[in-house]
XYZ file of C-alpha atoms in Angstrom:
304
model
C 11.796 11.877 15.059
C 11.518 12.079 11.254
C 11.424 8.460 10.112
C 10.568 7.704 6.493
C 9.443 4.473 4.864
C 9.573 4.514 1.067
C 7.090 1.850 -0.023
C 6.220 0.189 -3.311
C 2.825 -1.484 -3.412
C 1.841 -4.526 -5.472
C 4.859 -6.810 -5.324
C 3.609 -9.971 -7.010
C 0.957 -8.284 -9.125
C 2.937 -8.924 -12.329
C 6.514 -9.511 -13.414
C 7.007 -5.930 -14.610
C 6.157 -4.520 -11.181
C 8.392 -7.146 -9.598
C 11.237 -5.955 -11.831
C 10.588 -2.305 -10.977
C 10.548 -3.028 -7.252
C 13.743 -5.077 -7.583
C 15.513 -2.178 -9.312
C 14.274 0.393 -6.792
C 15.371 -1.783 -3.864
C 18.785 -2.504 -5.387
C 19.722 0.983 -6.597
C 17.206 3.450 -5.174
C 15.649 4.784 -1.995
C 13.019 2.045 -1.690
C 13.022 0.582 1.826
C 9.831 -1.482 1.868
C 7.259 -3.275 -0.265
C 4.081 -5.278 0.194
C 3.107 -8.471 -1.567
C -0.165 -9.187 -3.347
C -0.866 -12.840 -2.558
C -3.562 -12.988 -5.241
C -1.444 -11.287 -7.892
C -0.453 -12.971 -11.148
C 3.270 -13.044 -10.247
C 3.167 -13.912 -6.545
C 5.295 -17.021 -6.992
C 7.908 -15.115 -8.997
C 8.068 -12.421 -6.304
C 8.647 -15.004 -3.582
C 11.298 -16.867 -5.552
C 13.055 -14.120 -7.507
C 12.780 -10.852 -5.553
C 12.366 -11.413 -1.825
C 15.449 -13.635 -1.268
C 17.812 -11.040 -2.759
C 16.830 -8.213 -0.384
C 17.021 -9.334 3.255
C 16.843 -5.732 4.511
C 13.701 -4.849 2.545
C 10.612 -4.352 4.686
C 7.794 -6.686 3.661
C 4.071 -6.324 4.178
C 0.882 -7.964 2.950
C -1.090 -5.931 0.428
C -4.567 -7.179 1.273
C -6.737 -7.192 -1.837
C -10.484 -7.835 -1.985
C -11.413 -5.418 -4.779
C -9.566 -6.629 -7.883
C -9.094 -9.996 -9.547
C -10.101 -13.203 -7.783
C -9.676 -14.871 -4.429
C -7.151 -17.658 -3.957
C -9.097 -19.308 -1.144
C -9.573 -22.977 -2.001
C -13.218 -22.927 -0.918
C -15.737 -20.092 -0.785
C -19.275 -20.442 0.609
C -22.039 -20.573 -1.965
C -23.627 -17.162 -2.404
C -20.684 -15.291 -0.885
C -21.352 -11.527 -0.815
C -17.634 -10.909 -1.422
C -16.956 -13.014 -4.537
C -18.995 -14.291 -7.456
C -19.408 -17.900 -8.577
C -16.048 -17.772 -10.371
C -14.202 -16.394 -7.354
C -13.978 -12.843 -8.714
C -14.287 -10.041 -6.196
C -17.618 -8.201 -6.378
C -16.945 -5.168 -4.192
C -15.359 -1.731 -4.624
C -14.396 0.843 -1.989
C -17.779 2.648 -2.105
C -19.651 -0.646 -1.832
C -17.547 -1.731 1.132
C -18.143 1.605 2.831
C -21.901 1.343 2.354
C -22.133 -2.300 3.459
C -19.647 -2.296 6.325
C -22.358 -3.278 8.805
C -23.190 -6.451 6.844
C -22.015 -9.219 9.180
C -22.036 -11.836 6.449
C -19.836 -9.682 4.252
C -17.457 -8.882 7.133
C -17.095 -12.576 7.937
C -16.166 -13.291 4.325
C -13.692 -10.416 4.278
C -12.021 -11.635 7.452
C -11.774 -15.147 6.025
C -10.143 -13.810 2.872
C -7.764 -11.595 4.832
C -6.752 -14.558 6.981
C -6.032 -16.670 3.938
C -3.880 -13.932 2.397
C -1.964 -13.285 5.626
C -1.379 -16.970 6.342
C -0.229 -17.559 2.762
C 2.254 -14.689 3.045
C 3.522 -15.800 6.464
C 4.104 -19.308 5.135
C 6.136 -18.080 2.147
C 7.953 -14.957 3.337
C 10.861 -14.707 5.789
C 9.223 -11.758 7.560
C 6.085 -9.592 7.523
C 6.178 -6.242 9.304
C 3.016 -4.454 8.150
C -0.441 -4.760 6.629
C -2.097 -2.453 4.113
C -4.563 -2.875 1.247
C -5.234 -2.323 -2.422
C -7.016 0.969 -3.059
C -6.811 1.625 0.712
C -9.960 -0.466 1.129
C -8.958 -1.421 4.672
C -9.551 2.229 5.654
C -13.284 1.437 5.744
C -13.709 1.526 9.546
C -15.165 -1.953 10.012
C -12.389 -3.395 7.833
C -9.721 -1.356 9.605
C -10.766 -2.898 12.896
C -10.537 -6.388 11.397
C -7.057 -5.664 10.032
C -5.864 -4.288 13.384
C -7.167 -7.358 15.193
C -5.456 -9.646 12.693
C -2.196 -7.693 12.980
C -2.227 -8.305 16.736
C -3.217 -11.947 16.356
C -0.515 -12.718 13.792
C 2.126 -10.557 15.528
C 2.499 -8.141 12.609
C 3.827 -4.853 14.032
C 2.169 -2.137 11.902
C -0.975 -1.271 9.954
C -0.962 1.489 7.335
C -3.006 4.576 8.239
C -3.708 6.606 5.063
C -3.751 10.220 6.289
C -2.253 12.938 4.100
C -1.700 16.688 4.303
C -3.149 18.646 1.396
C -0.468 19.939 -0.969
C -0.262 21.247 -4.526
C 2.992 20.281 -6.245
C 3.666 21.442 -9.780
C 2.077 23.840 -12.208
C -1.665 24.393 -12.171
C -2.207 23.128 -15.770
C -0.473 19.851 -14.885
C -3.423 19.040 -12.616
C -6.017 19.124 -15.404
C -7.642 15.971 -16.751
C -9.911 14.930 -13.905
C -7.437 12.620 -12.166
C -6.419 15.215 -9.586
C -10.016 16.017 -8.631
C -10.713 12.294 -8.224
C -7.637 11.895 -6.049
C -8.597 14.880 -3.905
C -11.905 13.161 -3.238
C -9.930 10.115 -2.053
C -7.843 12.342 0.205
C -10.977 13.879 1.700
C -12.625 10.496 2.326
C -9.520 8.845 3.764
C -8.668 11.856 5.942
C -12.245 11.867 7.201
C -11.943 8.214 8.224
C -8.436 8.523 9.677
C -9.220 9.946 13.156
C -11.633 7.140 13.957
C -9.246 4.547 12.563
C -6.367 5.974 14.610
C -8.523 5.711 17.742
C -9.378 2.117 16.822
C -5.684 1.263 16.448
C -4.878 2.764 19.846
C -7.755 0.905 21.487
C -6.536 -2.400 20.067
C -2.836 -1.589 20.642
C -1.998 -1.819 16.945
C 0.729 0.538 15.744
C 0.380 2.733 12.644
C 2.370 5.308 10.727
C 1.649 8.927 11.634
C 1.337 10.378 8.126
C 1.195 9.210 4.535
C 2.273 10.743 1.208
C 0.934 9.316 -2.038
C -2.859 9.674 -2.234
C -3.340 13.002 -4.006
C -0.683 12.089 -6.578
C -1.071 8.340 -6.591
C 0.280 6.899 -9.815
C 2.059 10.167 -10.597
C 4.691 10.425 -7.895
C 7.911 12.260 -8.681
C 10.570 13.973 -6.562
C 8.734 17.303 -6.493
C 5.550 15.662 -5.236
C 7.311 13.454 -2.697
C 9.257 16.356 -1.253
C 6.232 18.667 -1.414
C 4.142 16.181 0.549
C 6.851 15.760 3.169
C 7.434 19.489 3.498
C 3.746 19.977 4.250
C 4.272 18.035 7.470
C 5.533 19.453 10.750
C 9.116 18.944 11.868
C 7.951 16.365 14.431
C 6.005 14.386 11.811
C 7.008 11.057 13.359
C 6.742 7.986 11.139
C 5.775 8.754 7.542
C 5.175 6.405 4.622
C 5.671 7.505 1.016
C 4.034 5.357 -1.662
C 5.132 4.682 -5.252
C 4.346 2.104 -7.947
C 7.577 1.568 -9.924
C 7.481 -0.691 -12.959
C 10.122 -1.984 -15.353
C 8.424 -3.735 -18.304
C 10.032 -7.122 -18.883
C 8.980 -7.280 -22.529
C 7.663 -10.833 -22.307
C 4.476 -11.258 -24.395
C 3.543 -14.162 -22.129
C 3.476 -11.984 -19.007
C 0.220 -12.426 -17.117
C -2.025 -9.594 -15.916
C -5.239 -9.819 -13.921
C -7.077 -7.872 -16.621
C -6.597 -5.259 -19.340
C -6.950 -2.371 -16.902
C -4.085 -3.694 -14.768
C -1.928 -4.124 -17.854
C -2.627 -0.550 -18.972
C -1.757 0.771 -15.513
C 1.487 -1.177 -15.267
C 2.603 -0.188 -18.772
C 1.705 3.491 -18.377
C 4.830 5.677 -18.779
C 4.088 7.126 -15.344
C 5.197 3.814 -13.778
C 8.620 4.174 -15.416
C 8.756 7.781 -14.210
C 8.138 6.627 -10.654
C 10.984 4.141 -10.950
C 13.305 6.852 -12.274
C 12.303 9.017 -9.309
C 13.230 6.334 -6.788
C 16.555 5.743 -8.562
C 17.516 9.438 -8.630
C 20.453 10.082 -6.233
C 19.251 13.674 -5.848
C 16.091 12.429 -4.111
C 18.098 10.508 -1.519
C 20.298 13.564 -0.946
C 17.253 15.809 -0.511
C 15.606 13.418 1.941
C 18.649 12.985 4.137
C 19.456 16.689 3.841
C 16.026 17.534 5.247
C 16.513 15.252 8.227
C 14.643 12.115 7.167
C 15.930 8.742 8.315
C 15.099 5.970 5.826
C 13.736 2.939 7.634
C 11.254 0.055 7.589
C 8.299 -0.907 9.738
C 10.376 -3.811 11.048
C 13.093 -1.470 12.251
C 10.519 0.806 13.864
C 8.866 -2.145 15.590
C 11.833 -2.610 17.927
C 11.462 0.969 19.188
C 8.936 1.815 21.938
C 5.575 3.093 20.671
C 5.602 6.843 20.254
C 9.289 7.025 19.256
């Protein structure tokens, strides 16, 4: 089977990303998205985007590395957040401290709050993933798999990508590609153990992922290149994009200046244009991919 989920992360992060995801779901190949409960436009996403797309797959984009927690109460001296509720940790820090039981307890509490908030506000939740793939840290991956089972959420994202070079060699200059290759190497190194963990706990995952090496710079050539690097029996594959459509409202809220710069980068508009391009849909279906969601896959027996 060649089943493809086209995912947009960060629904609810800001209104411009909400608008981009809305456009990609309405007129493009987007089949799924995931909501950031602690984003600046969570309420707008719930009220203005989700109700209009009943077929759109919906997940929870667990975030413990950017912005602030929305938990109403946090223990004093929490290793996860500072006195103002801001998250302290990054992916490397989480990887190094994954045996810290106090930290893991705080992470699980935050995950639970995010999942329960999403379940209370969304009509459906069919997968879990995380910002910056932080749940790929093995101790966190196990927590997420356990929570997926507990809350009856069918799938957990497994970030595992085939190496591919798409585009001209000079287009990879600037340092971003080298940094992304390091992410690919780390996440691929963690993937076998995480896949074993998912099987042990009976949590389902995608088989392959496309969108790490070229994260933030996804276009048709890179999407198709990543998919063509996979075998014909690739199974369930998730492709990731971050489409944005700036709303032009000076009052729009962002978590910080770095988030604003990322959302307003022309590359976000390029990713939206890619998802809206009819030629991409034609290429995907022509190469045997069936566009789907995690919810649709959940009704099939595991391994199909």
